[in-house]
Amino acid sequence: KTDGVVGSITKTALTEAQDLTLGSQGSAVTQLQKDLAKLGFYSNSIDGSFGAKTKNAVVSFQKSQGLKTDGVVGPITKAALNKGLTAPAKTKRTTVTIAAGTTYATPMYIIDSGVSGPVVMIVGGVHGNEPAGYTAAGKVKDWDIKKGKLIVLPQANKKAVENKTRTYNGDLNRDFPQSSKESCDNTLSKSIYAAVKSYDVDWLMDMHEGYNYTKISDSVGQSLIYYPTTTTKTMASAIVSKLNSGISTSYKKFSLFRYPVEGSLARASGQYLGVHAFIFETSDNPSLSVRVNYHLKAADTLLSRLGVI
């Protein structure tokens, strides 16, 4: 309004137009601190006071953008901040080591979309003689996501995978807590279980293989075994339905079971950590490529229904 009067609206506009620098105070500094925090450059108190910590955050931001690192928030720095705040989130990929520094050491891959959403963990290679699972998980780790976080542990029992044996120094599928008061049995299971807790996993898929089709044998091959909650059952049913729609032979279709075996990662995570957890089992009778495709289709269905991909 061009009335020549410096009212509250004009005062606000004038304040926002001013450079922000060491010693500045007020709502504009408060907003600056919030913006810097959102972009990952500021982690201190939001107090509306432009002190040394705020200046350091500004300098770090300016350096990341190739700007003059003077710690002053002028028009150029403000424009860069606005651009950063409106830019689409960038997916961040990192690799950590499970059981680092031990004979069990194995890489785990974290894909963080930068957008709020469910945390999904996919595990393969708990048993080293079940190649479809760890082969599929090795492919999933390279998938792009649009929401949430995807954590992939392709070769949980790396030594067993390398040796092509079911186990290595005990059965990892029995090494997780079997009561709320128990701890894990060894270094590897402790490290994996700690990751489930520290990343606050919402959903967990553990990829396995059976020696035959469950409909014609005592094997659990060609099944999905979930820890029962209403939400988990709904998802498990959707996955099995999706897979079975492409299978014509009745005994080769997937079955749905409750309660993963005690001592398994899926059972402990579901029962004691509140994770939506299940074991996915293919039969080792079809070709490896067919089995891998089943695992990938199951993972795709899970992640798609959650909106992660």
PDB file of C-alpha atoms in Angstrom:
ATOM      1  CA  LYS A   1       0.000   0.000   0.000  1.00  0.00           C
ATOM      2  CA  THR A   2       1.615   3.269  -1.164  1.00  0.00           C
ATOM      3  CA  ASP A   3       0.470   5.551   1.645  1.00  0.00           C
ATOM      4  CA  GLY A   4       3.913   6.616   2.885  1.00  0.00           C
ATOM      5  CA  VAL A   5       3.173   5.153   6.319  1.00  0.00           C
ATOM      6  CA  VAL A   6       5.618   2.682   7.862  1.00  0.00           C
ATOM      7  CA  GLY A   7       3.137   0.321   9.435  1.00  0.00           C
ATOM      8  CA  SER A   8       3.587  -3.273  10.616  1.00  0.00           C
ATOM      9  CA  ILE A   9       3.499  -4.762   7.112  1.00  0.00           C
ATOM     10  CA  THR A  10       6.056  -2.297   5.775  1.00  0.00           C
ATOM     11  CA  LYS A  11       8.263  -2.823   8.831  1.00  0.00           C
ATOM     12  CA  THR A  12       8.201  -6.598   8.246  1.00  0.00           C
ATOM     13  CA  ALA A  13       9.113  -6.150   4.585  1.00  0.00           C
ATOM     14  CA  LEU A  14      11.978  -3.811   5.483  1.00  0.00           C
ATOM     15  CA  THR A  15      13.284  -6.236   8.098  1.00  0.00           C
ATOM     16  CA  GLU A  16      13.188  -9.173   5.681  1.00  0.00           C
ATOM     17  CA  ALA A  17      15.040  -7.113   3.071  1.00  0.00           C
ATOM     18  CA  GLN A  18      17.937  -6.345   5.416  1.00  0.00           C
ATOM     19  CA  ASP A  19      21.098  -8.415   5.443  1.00  0.00           C
ATOM     20  CA  LEU A  20      21.378 -10.759   8.408  1.00  0.00           C
ATOM     21  CA  THR A  21      24.729 -10.849  10.122  1.00  0.00           C
ATOM     22  CA  LEU A  22      26.411 -11.473  13.455  1.00  0.00           C
ATOM     23  CA  GLY A  23      24.368  -9.710  16.147  1.00  0.00           C
ATOM     24  CA  SER A  24      21.080  -9.627  14.219  1.00  0.00           C
ATOM     25  CA  GLN A  25      17.967 -10.464  16.214  1.00  0.00           C
ATOM     26  CA  GLY A  26      14.341 -11.251  15.585  1.00  0.00           C
ATOM     27  CA  SER A  27      11.912 -13.295  13.539  1.00  0.00           C
ATOM     28  CA  ALA A  28      14.013 -13.161  10.360  1.00  0.00           C
ATOM     29  CA  VAL A  29      16.891 -14.834  12.243  1.00  0.00           C
ATOM     30  CA  THR A  30      14.491 -17.396  13.678  1.00  0.00           C
ATOM     31  CA  GLN A  31      13.361 -18.291  10.153  1.00  0.00           C
ATOM     32  CA  LEU A  32      16.973 -18.411   8.973  1.00  0.00           C
ATOM     33  CA  GLN A  33      17.843 -20.884  11.725  1.00  0.00           C
ATOM     34  CA  LYS A  34      14.841 -23.050  10.834  1.00  0.00           C
ATOM     35  CA  ASP A  35      15.814 -23.025   7.149  1.00  0.00           C
ATOM     36  CA  LEU A  36      19.432 -23.921   7.903  1.00  0.00           C
ATOM     37  CA  ALA A  37      18.259 -26.723  10.186  1.00  0.00           C
ATOM     38  CA  LYS A  38      15.953 -28.090   7.489  1.00  0.00           C
ATOM     39  CA  LEU A  39      18.860 -28.161   5.052  1.00  0.00           C
ATOM     40  CA  GLY A  40      21.080 -29.932   7.579  1.00  0.00           C
ATOM     41  CA  PHE A  41      23.454 -27.081   8.431  1.00  0.00           C
ATOM     42  CA  TYR A  42      22.183 -26.037  11.858  1.00  0.00           C
ATOM     43  CA  SER A  43      21.449 -28.189  14.901  1.00  0.00           C
ATOM     44  CA  ASN A  44      21.463 -25.696  17.759  1.00  0.00           C
ATOM     45  CA  SER A  45      18.599 -23.868  19.482  1.00  0.00           C
ATOM     46  CA  ILE A  46      16.179 -21.807  17.406  1.00  0.00           C
ATOM     47  CA  ASP A  47      16.373 -18.575  19.416  1.00  0.00           C
ATOM     48  CA  GLY A  48      16.242 -15.729  16.900  1.00  0.00           C
ATOM     49  CA  SER A  49      19.754 -14.616  17.826  1.00  0.00           C
ATOM     50  CA  PHE A  50      22.457 -14.515  15.138  1.00  0.00           C
ATOM     51  CA  GLY A  51      25.427 -15.698  17.166  1.00  0.00           C
ATOM     52  CA  ALA A  52      28.647 -17.515  16.346  1.00  0.00           C
ATOM     53  CA  LYS A  53      26.930 -20.887  15.848  1.00  0.00           C
ATOM     54  CA  THR A  54      24.452 -19.403  13.389  1.00  0.00           C
ATOM     55  CA  LYS A  55      27.277 -17.674  11.534  1.00  0.00           C
ATOM     56  CA  ASN A  56      29.214 -20.939  11.311  1.00  0.00           C
ATOM     57  CA  ALA A  57      26.139 -22.623   9.866  1.00  0.00           C
ATOM     58  CA  VAL A  58      25.756 -19.834   7.306  1.00  0.00           C
ATOM     59  CA  VAL A  59      29.423 -20.125   6.315  1.00  0.00           C
ATOM     60  CA  SER A  60      29.049 -23.909   5.901  1.00  0.00           C
ATOM     61  CA  PHE A  61      26.004 -23.405   3.701  1.00  0.00           C
ATOM     62  CA  GLN A  62      27.754 -20.740   1.621  1.00  0.00           C
ATOM     63  CA  LYS A  63      30.742 -23.014   1.152  1.00  0.00           C
ATOM     64  CA  SER A  64      28.504 -25.868  -0.013  1.00  0.00           C
ATOM     65  CA  GLN A  65      26.994 -23.551  -2.635  1.00  0.00           C
ATOM     66  CA  GLY A  66      30.269 -22.048  -3.835  1.00  0.00           C
ATOM     67  CA  LEU A  67      29.340 -18.626  -2.473  1.00  0.00           C
ATOM     68  CA  LYS A  68      31.463 -16.024  -0.721  1.00  0.00           C
ATOM     69  CA  THR A  69      31.941 -17.374   2.809  1.00  0.00           C
ATOM     70  CA  ASP A  70      31.458 -14.149   4.759  1.00  0.00           C
ATOM     71  CA  GLY A  71      28.726 -15.393   7.095  1.00  0.00           C
ATOM     72  CA  VAL A  72      26.407 -12.597   5.937  1.00  0.00           C
ATOM     73  CA  VAL A  73      22.946 -13.509   4.669  1.00  0.00           C
ATOM     74  CA  GLY A  74      22.450 -11.066   1.828  1.00  0.00           C
ATOM     75  CA  PRO A  75      20.386 -11.351  -1.366  1.00  0.00           C
ATOM     76  CA  ILE A  76      22.605 -14.010  -2.994  1.00  0.00           C
ATOM     77  CA  THR A  77      22.706 -16.258   0.070  1.00  0.00           C
ATOM     78  CA  LYS A  78      18.951 -15.786   0.602  1.00  0.00           C
ATOM     79  CA  ALA A  79      18.291 -16.825  -2.988  1.00  0.00           C
ATOM     80  CA  ALA A  80      20.447 -19.943  -2.547  1.00  0.00           C
ATOM     81  CA  LEU A  81      18.591 -20.822   0.647  1.00  0.00           C
ATOM     82  CA  ASN A  82      15.233 -20.470  -1.088  1.00  0.00           C
ATOM     83  CA  LYS A  83      16.413 -22.615  -3.978  1.00  0.00           C
ATOM     84  CA  GLY A  84      17.640 -25.302  -1.597  1.00  0.00           C
ATOM     85  CA  LEU A  85      14.357 -25.318   0.298  1.00  0.00           C
ATOM     86  CA  THR A  86      12.246 -25.676  -2.842  1.00  0.00           C
ATOM     87  CA  ALA A  87      14.471 -28.225  -4.593  1.00  0.00           C
ATOM     88  CA  PRO A  88      13.268 -31.846  -4.622  1.00  0.00           C
ATOM     89  CA  ALA A  89      14.847 -34.041  -1.981  1.00  0.00           C
ATOM     90  CA  LYS A  90      17.971 -35.893  -3.071  1.00  0.00           C
ATOM     91  CA  THR A  91      18.359 -39.589  -2.394  1.00  0.00           C
ATOM     92  CA  LYS A  92      21.353 -40.338  -0.199  1.00  0.00           C
ATOM     93  CA  ARG A  93      23.118 -43.693  -0.422  1.00  0.00           C
ATOM     94  CA  THR A  94      25.493 -44.871   2.274  1.00  0.00           C
ATOM     95  CA  THR A  95      27.136 -48.153   3.185  1.00  0.00           C
ATOM     96  CA  VAL A  96      27.835 -49.327   6.710  1.00  0.00           C
ATOM     97  CA  THR A  97      29.468 -52.507   7.943  1.00  0.00           C
ATOM     98  CA  ILE A  98      27.600 -54.977  10.099  1.00  0.00           C
ATOM     99  CA  ALA A  99      29.833 -56.703  12.686  1.00  0.00           C
ATOM    100  CA  ALA A 100      32.717 -54.446  11.663  1.00  0.00           C
ATOM    101  CA  GLY A 101      36.183 -55.648  12.597  1.00  0.00           C
ATOM    102  CA  THR A 102      35.112 -59.288  12.974  1.00  0.00           C
ATOM    103  CA  THR A 103      35.187 -62.349  10.759  1.00  0.00           C
ATOM    104  CA  TYR A 104      31.437 -61.823  10.171  1.00  0.00           C
ATOM    105  CA  ALA A 105      31.818 -58.303   8.708  1.00  0.00           C
ATOM    106  CA  THR A 106      29.339 -57.669   5.882  1.00  0.00           C
ATOM    107  CA  PRO A 107      28.096 -54.516   4.102  1.00  0.00           C
ATOM    108  CA  MET A 108      24.643 -53.036   4.634  1.00  0.00           C
ATOM    109  CA  TYR A 109      23.244 -50.440   2.237  1.00  0.00           C
ATOM    110  CA  ILE A 110      21.041 -47.512   3.279  1.00  0.00           C
ATOM    111  CA  ILE A 111      19.018 -45.656   0.658  1.00  0.00           C
ATOM    112  CA  ASP A 112      17.458 -42.545   2.184  1.00  0.00           C
ATOM    113  CA  SER A 113      14.968 -40.700  -0.025  1.00  0.00           C
ATOM    114  CA  GLY A 114      15.062 -37.573   2.120  1.00  0.00           C
ATOM    115  CA  VAL A 115      11.270 -37.714   2.215  1.00  0.00           C
ATOM    116  CA  SER A 116       9.382 -38.884   5.291  1.00  0.00           C
ATOM    117  CA  GLY A 117       8.056 -42.428   4.983  1.00  0.00           C
ATOM    118  CA  PRO A 118       8.371 -46.029   6.166  1.00  0.00           C
ATOM    119  CA  VAL A 119      11.713 -47.670   6.912  1.00  0.00           C
ATOM    120  CA  VAL A 120      11.964 -51.022   5.141  1.00  0.00           C
ATOM    121  CA  MET A 121      14.739 -53.566   5.694  1.00  0.00           C
ATOM    122  CA  ILE A 122      15.372 -56.399   3.237  1.00  0.00           C
ATOM    123  CA  VAL A 123      17.736 -59.197   4.218  1.00  0.00           C
ATOM    124  CA  GLY A 124      19.287 -61.992   2.181  1.00  0.00           C
ATOM    125  CA  GLY A 125      21.940 -64.594   2.821  1.00  0.00           C
ATOM    126  CA  VAL A 126      21.016 -65.634   6.343  1.00  0.00           C
ATOM    127  CA  HIS A 127      21.667 -69.100   4.929  1.00  0.00           C
ATOM    128  CA  GLY A 128      24.584 -69.248   2.521  1.00  0.00           C
ATOM    129  CA  ASN A 129      23.193 -72.068   0.372  1.00  0.00           C
ATOM    130  CA  GLU A 130      20.068 -70.130  -0.600  1.00  0.00           C
ATOM    131  CA  PRO A 131      21.311 -68.046  -3.559  1.00  0.00           C
ATOM    132  CA  ALA A 132      18.003 -66.650  -4.832  1.00  0.00           C
ATOM    133  CA  GLY A 133      17.576 -64.561  -1.699  1.00  0.00           C
ATOM    134  CA  TYR A 134      20.991 -62.976  -1.549  1.00  0.00           C
ATOM    135  CA  THR A 135      21.104 -62.529  -5.337  1.00  0.00           C
ATOM    136  CA  ALA A 136      17.773 -60.694  -5.311  1.00  0.00           C
ATOM    137  CA  ALA A 137      18.749 -58.563  -2.310  1.00  0.00           C
ATOM    138  CA  GLY A 138      21.926 -57.602  -4.152  1.00  0.00           C
ATOM    139  CA  LYS A 139      19.740 -56.174  -6.911  1.00  0.00           C
ATOM    140  CA  VAL A 140      17.299 -54.422  -4.566  1.00  0.00           C
ATOM    141  CA  LYS A 141      20.125 -52.390  -3.023  1.00  0.00           C
ATOM    142  CA  ASP A 142      20.450 -50.511  -6.327  1.00  0.00           C
ATOM    143  CA  TRP A 143      16.770 -49.568  -6.587  1.00  0.00           C
ATOM    144  CA  ASP A 144      15.667 -45.945  -6.477  1.00  0.00           C
ATOM    145  CA  ILE A 145      13.054 -44.899  -3.952  1.00  0.00           C
ATOM    146  CA  LYS A 146      10.770 -41.884  -3.664  1.00  0.00           C
ATOM    147  CA  LYS A 147       9.759 -42.006  -0.006  1.00  0.00           C
ATOM    148  CA  GLY A 148      11.103 -43.322   3.278  1.00  0.00           C
ATOM    149  CA  LYS A 149      14.241 -45.350   3.731  1.00  0.00           C
ATOM    150  CA  LEU A 150      15.321 -48.697   2.278  1.00  0.00           C
ATOM    151  CA  ILE A 151      17.928 -50.737   4.145  1.00  0.00           C
ATOM    152  CA  VAL A 152      19.378 -53.781   2.382  1.00  0.00           C
ATOM    153  CA  LEU A 153      21.624 -56.448   3.895  1.00  0.00           C
ATOM    154  CA  PRO A 154      22.280 -58.755   0.911  1.00  0.00           C
ATOM    155  CA  GLN A 155      24.671 -61.216   2.549  1.00  0.00           C
ATOM    156  CA  ALA A 156      23.773 -61.322   6.217  1.00  0.00           C
ATOM    157  CA  ASN A 157      25.941 -64.391   6.788  1.00  0.00           C
ATOM    158  CA  LYS A 158      28.731 -63.475   4.398  1.00  0.00           C
ATOM    159  CA  LYS A 159      31.020 -66.347   5.430  1.00  0.00           C
ATOM    160  CA  ALA A 160      28.276 -68.897   4.789  1.00  0.00           C
ATOM    161  CA  VAL A 161      27.556 -67.284   1.407  1.00  0.00           C
ATOM    162  CA  GLU A 162      31.238 -67.434   0.471  1.00  0.00           C
ATOM    163  CA  ASN A 163      31.401 -71.091   1.550  1.00  0.00           C
ATOM    164  CA  LYS A 164      28.030 -71.887  -0.099  1.00  0.00           C
ATOM    165  CA  THR A 165      26.956 -73.544   3.143  1.00  0.00           C
ATOM    166  CA  ARG A 166      23.727 -73.165   5.113  1.00  0.00           C
ATOM    167  CA  THR A 167      25.507 -72.069   8.282  1.00  0.00           C
ATOM    168  CA  TYR A 168      28.789 -70.737   9.628  1.00  0.00           C
ATOM    169  CA  ASN A 169      29.538 -71.116  13.333  1.00  0.00           C
ATOM    170  CA  GLY A 170      25.912 -71.919  14.083  1.00  0.00           C
ATOM    171  CA  ASP A 171      22.557 -71.267  12.426  1.00  0.00           C
ATOM    172  CA  LEU A 172      22.000 -67.502  12.153  1.00  0.00           C
ATOM    173  CA  ASN A 173      18.296 -68.218  11.697  1.00  0.00           C
ATOM    174  CA  ARG A 174      18.170 -69.415  15.322  1.00  0.00           C
ATOM    175  CA  ASP A 175      20.509 -66.831  16.891  1.00  0.00           C
ATOM    176  CA  PHE A 176      18.017 -64.034  17.610  1.00  0.00           C
ATOM    177  CA  PRO A 177      16.137 -63.574  20.903  1.00  0.00           C
ATOM    178  CA  GLN A 178      13.478 -66.166  21.742  1.00  0.00           C
ATOM    179  CA  SER A 179      12.050 -64.143  24.613  1.00  0.00           C
ATOM    180  CA  SER A 180      11.836 -60.481  25.497  1.00  0.00           C
ATOM    181  CA  LYS A 181      14.530 -60.970  28.137  1.00  0.00           C
ATOM    182  CA  GLU A 182      16.997 -62.832  25.937  1.00  0.00           C
ATOM    183  CA  SER A 183      19.844 -61.333  23.941  1.00  0.00           C
ATOM    184  CA  CYS A 184      21.255 -62.505  20.629  1.00  0.00           C
ATOM    185  CA  ASP A 185      23.567 -65.514  20.569  1.00  0.00           C
ATOM    186  CA  ASN A 186      26.604 -64.088  18.805  1.00  0.00           C
ATOM    187  CA  THR A 187      28.329 -61.003  17.415  1.00  0.00           C
ATOM    188  CA  LEU A 188      26.679 -61.179  13.990  1.00  0.00           C
ATOM    189  CA  SER A 189      23.102 -61.547  15.219  1.00  0.00           C
ATOM    190  CA  LYS A 190      23.678 -58.827  17.832  1.00  0.00           C
ATOM    191  CA  SER A 191      24.902 -56.413  15.156  1.00  0.00           C
ATOM    192  CA  ILE A 192      21.980 -57.137  12.802  1.00  0.00           C
ATOM    193  CA  TYR A 193      19.402 -56.887  15.588  1.00  0.00           C
ATOM    194  CA  ALA A 194      20.960 -53.630  16.771  1.00  0.00           C
ATOM    195  CA  ALA A 195      20.581 -52.233  13.247  1.00  0.00           C
ATOM    196  CA  VAL A 196      16.868 -53.104  13.192  1.00  0.00           C
ATOM    197  CA  LYS A 197      16.453 -51.171  16.434  1.00  0.00           C
ATOM    198  CA  SER A 198      18.724 -48.218  15.672  1.00  0.00           C
ATOM    199  CA  TYR A 199      17.166 -47.554  12.251  1.00  0.00           C
ATOM    200  CA  ASP A 200      13.679 -47.928  13.741  1.00  0.00           C
ATOM    201  CA  VAL A 201      12.645 -50.399  11.029  1.00  0.00           C
ATOM    202  CA  ASP A 202       8.919 -50.539  10.207  1.00  0.00           C
ATOM    203  CA  TRP A 203       8.912 -53.472   7.775  1.00  0.00           C
ATOM    204  CA  LEU A 204      11.335 -56.393   7.436  1.00  0.00           C
ATOM    205  CA  MET A 205      11.527 -58.968   4.648  1.00  0.00           C
ATOM    206  CA  ASP A 206      13.922 -61.894   5.128  1.00  0.00           C
ATOM    207  CA  MET A 207      14.645 -63.759   1.862  1.00  0.00           C
ATOM    208  CA  HIS A 208      15.082 -67.563   2.072  1.00  0.00           C
ATOM    209  CA  GLU A 209      14.705 -70.762   0.064  1.00  0.00           C
ATOM    210  CA  GLY A 210      13.243 -74.191   0.850  1.00  0.00           C
ATOM    211  CA  TYR A 211      14.275 -77.500  -0.697  1.00  0.00           C
ATOM    212  CA  ASN A 212      10.848 -78.241  -2.207  1.00  0.00           C
ATOM    213  CA  TYR A 213       7.301 -76.946  -2.637  1.00  0.00           C
ATOM    214  CA  THR A 214       5.449 -76.697   0.655  1.00  0.00           C
ATOM    215  CA  LYS A 215       2.197 -77.995  -0.872  1.00  0.00           C
ATOM    216  CA  ILE A 216       3.766 -81.405  -1.632  1.00  0.00           C
ATOM    217  CA  SER A 217       6.454 -81.768   1.043  1.00  0.00           C
ATOM    218  CA  ASP A 218       7.546 -80.843   4.564  1.00  0.00           C
ATOM    219  CA  SER A 219       9.588 -77.933   3.186  1.00  0.00           C
ATOM    220  CA  VAL A 220       8.438 -74.340   3.499  1.00  0.00           C
ATOM    221  CA  GLY A 221       9.568 -73.547  -0.032  1.00  0.00           C
ATOM    222  CA  GLN A 222       7.103 -71.332  -1.908  1.00  0.00           C
ATOM    223  CA  SER A 223       5.612 -69.676   1.158  1.00  0.00           C
ATOM    224  CA  LEU A 224       5.418 -66.402   3.044  1.00  0.00           C
ATOM    225  CA  ILE A 225       5.612 -66.729   6.821  1.00  0.00           C
ATOM    226  CA  TYR A 226       4.615 -63.591   8.740  1.00  0.00           C
ATOM    227  CA  TYR A 227       4.447 -62.551  12.358  1.00  0.00           C
ATOM    228  CA  PRO A 228       0.715 -61.956  12.772  1.00  0.00           C
ATOM    229  CA  THR A 229      -0.730 -58.475  12.963  1.00  0.00           C
ATOM    230  CA  THR A 230      -3.687 -57.270  10.924  1.00  0.00           C
ATOM    231  CA  THR A 231      -1.540 -54.873   8.895  1.00  0.00           C
ATOM    232  CA  THR A 232       1.156 -57.464   8.226  1.00  0.00           C
ATOM    233  CA  LYS A 233      -1.421 -60.072   7.192  1.00  0.00           C
ATOM    234  CA  THR A 234      -2.995 -57.658   4.712  1.00  0.00           C
ATOM    235  CA  MET A 235       0.378 -56.962   3.117  1.00  0.00           C
ATOM    236  CA  ALA A 236       1.401 -60.633   3.118  1.00  0.00           C
ATOM    237  CA  SER A 237      -1.867 -61.637   1.462  1.00  0.00           C
ATOM    238  CA  ALA A 238      -1.376 -58.998  -1.232  1.00  0.00           C
ATOM    239  CA  ILE A 239       2.150 -60.240  -1.963  1.00  0.00           C
ATOM    240  CA  VAL A 240       1.068 -63.889  -2.218  1.00  0.00           C
ATOM    241  CA  SER A 241      -1.918 -62.973  -4.379  1.00  0.00           C
ATOM    242  CA  LYS A 242       0.301 -60.976  -6.735  1.00  0.00           C
ATOM    243  CA  LEU A 243       2.760 -63.833  -7.142  1.00  0.00           C
ATOM    244  CA  ASN A 244       0.145 -66.565  -7.501  1.00  0.00           C
ATOM    245  CA  SER A 245      -1.628 -64.654 -10.262  1.00  0.00           C
ATOM    246  CA  GLY A 246       1.294 -65.567 -12.501  1.00  0.00           C
ATOM    247  CA  ILE A 247       1.593 -69.241 -11.475  1.00  0.00           C
ATOM    248  CA  SER A 248      -0.714 -71.779 -13.148  1.00  0.00           C
ATOM    249  CA  THR A 249       0.355 -75.039 -11.464  1.00  0.00           C
ATOM    250  CA  SER A 250      -1.485 -75.324  -8.145  1.00  0.00           C
ATOM    251  CA  TYR A 251       1.262 -77.000  -6.091  1.00  0.00           C
ATOM    252  CA  LYS A 252       3.756 -74.328  -7.205  1.00  0.00           C
ATOM    253  CA  LYS A 253       1.649 -71.499  -5.812  1.00  0.00           C
ATOM    254  CA  PHE A 254       2.738 -69.658  -2.669  1.00  0.00           C
ATOM    255  CA  SER A 255       1.139 -70.435   0.695  1.00  0.00           C
ATOM    256  CA  LEU A 256       0.606 -68.059   3.577  1.00  0.00           C
ATOM    257  CA  PHE A 257       1.692 -69.113   7.075  1.00  0.00           C
ATOM    258  CA  ARG A 258       1.894 -67.400  10.451  1.00  0.00           C
ATOM    259  CA  TYR A 259       4.741 -67.303  12.949  1.00  0.00           C
ATOM    260  CA  PRO A 260       8.298 -67.451  11.594  1.00  0.00           C
ATOM    261  CA  VAL A 261      10.483 -69.972  13.417  1.00  0.00           C
ATOM    262  CA  GLU A 262      11.625 -68.961  16.896  1.00  0.00           C
ATOM    263  CA  GLY A 263      15.140 -67.572  16.908  1.00  0.00           C
ATOM    264  CA  SER A 264      14.785 -66.076  13.442  1.00  0.00           C
ATOM    265  CA  LEU A 265      15.298 -62.386  12.704  1.00  0.00           C
ATOM    266  CA  ALA A 266      11.724 -62.052  11.447  1.00  0.00           C
ATOM    267  CA  ARG A 267      10.227 -63.687  14.542  1.00  0.00           C
ATOM    268  CA  ALA A 268      12.264 -61.653  17.032  1.00  0.00           C
ATOM    269  CA  SER A 269      11.706 -58.383  15.148  1.00  0.00           C
ATOM    270  CA  GLY A 270       7.977 -58.965  14.883  1.00  0.00           C
ATOM    271  CA  GLN A 271       7.386 -60.279  18.390  1.00  0.00           C
ATOM    272  CA  TYR A 272       9.723 -58.101  20.450  1.00  0.00           C
ATOM    273  CA  LEU A 273      10.322 -54.955  18.371  1.00  0.00           C
ATOM    274  CA  GLY A 274       6.890 -54.447  16.841  1.00  0.00           C
ATOM    275  CA  VAL A 275       8.197 -54.647  13.263  1.00  0.00           C
ATOM    276  CA  HIS A 276       5.935 -55.844  10.445  1.00  0.00           C
ATOM    277  CA  ALA A 277       8.136 -58.836   9.654  1.00  0.00           C
ATOM    278  CA  PHE A 278       8.015 -61.896   7.419  1.00  0.00           C
ATOM    279  CA  ILE A 279      10.160 -64.592   5.836  1.00  0.00           C
ATOM    280  CA  PHE A 280       9.756 -65.102   2.097  1.00  0.00           C
ATOM    281  CA  GLU A 281      10.663 -68.593   0.867  1.00  0.00           C
ATOM    282  CA  THR A 282      11.047 -69.811  -2.689  1.00  0.00           C
ATOM    283  CA  SER A 283      11.428 -73.474  -3.631  1.00  0.00           C
ATOM    284  CA  ASP A 284      14.827 -74.349  -5.073  1.00  0.00           C
ATOM    285  CA  ASN A 285      13.234 -76.461  -7.832  1.00  0.00           C
ATOM    286  CA  PRO A 286      12.757 -73.786 -10.536  1.00  0.00           C
ATOM    287  CA  SER A 287      15.765 -72.166 -12.191  1.00  0.00           C
ATOM    288  CA  LEU A 288      17.704 -69.574 -10.212  1.00  0.00           C
ATOM    289  CA  SER A 289      16.457 -66.768 -12.471  1.00  0.00           C
ATOM    290  CA  VAL A 290      12.825 -67.718 -11.816  1.00  0.00           C
ATOM    291  CA  ARG A 291      13.411 -67.841  -8.067  1.00  0.00           C
ATOM    292  CA  VAL A 292      15.230 -64.505  -8.039  1.00  0.00           C
ATOM    293  CA  ASN A 293      12.336 -63.007  -9.979  1.00  0.00           C
ATOM    294  CA  TYR A 294       9.876 -64.227  -7.325  1.00  0.00           C
ATOM    295  CA  HIS A 295      11.899 -62.491  -4.619  1.00  0.00           C
ATOM    296  CA  LEU A 296      12.122 -59.305  -6.654  1.00  0.00           C
ATOM    297  CA  LYS A 297       8.390 -59.331  -7.404  1.00  0.00           C
ATOM    298  CA  ALA A 298       7.622 -59.808  -3.703  1.00  0.00           C
ATOM    299  CA  ALA A 299       9.938 -56.946  -2.720  1.00  0.00           C
ATOM    300  CA  ASP A 300       8.478 -54.754  -5.461  1.00  0.00           C
ATOM    301  CA  THR A 301       4.936 -55.435  -4.249  1.00  0.00           C
ATOM    302  CA  LEU A 302       5.886 -54.608  -0.657  1.00  0.00           C
ATOM    303  CA  LEU A 303       7.666 -51.380  -1.518  1.00  0.00           C
ATOM    304  CA  SER A 304       5.071 -50.279  -4.076  1.00  0.00           C
ATOM    305  CA  ARG A 305       2.158 -50.763  -1.695  1.00  0.00           C
ATOM    306  CA  LEU A 306       4.024 -48.745   0.932  1.00  0.00           C
ATOM    307  CA  GLY A 307       4.677 -45.963  -1.585  1.00  0.00           C
ATOM    308  CA  VAL A 308       8.440 -46.340  -1.191  1.00  0.00           C
ATOM    309  CA  ILE A 309       8.935 -46.941  -4.919  1.00  0.00           C
TER     310      ILE A 309
END
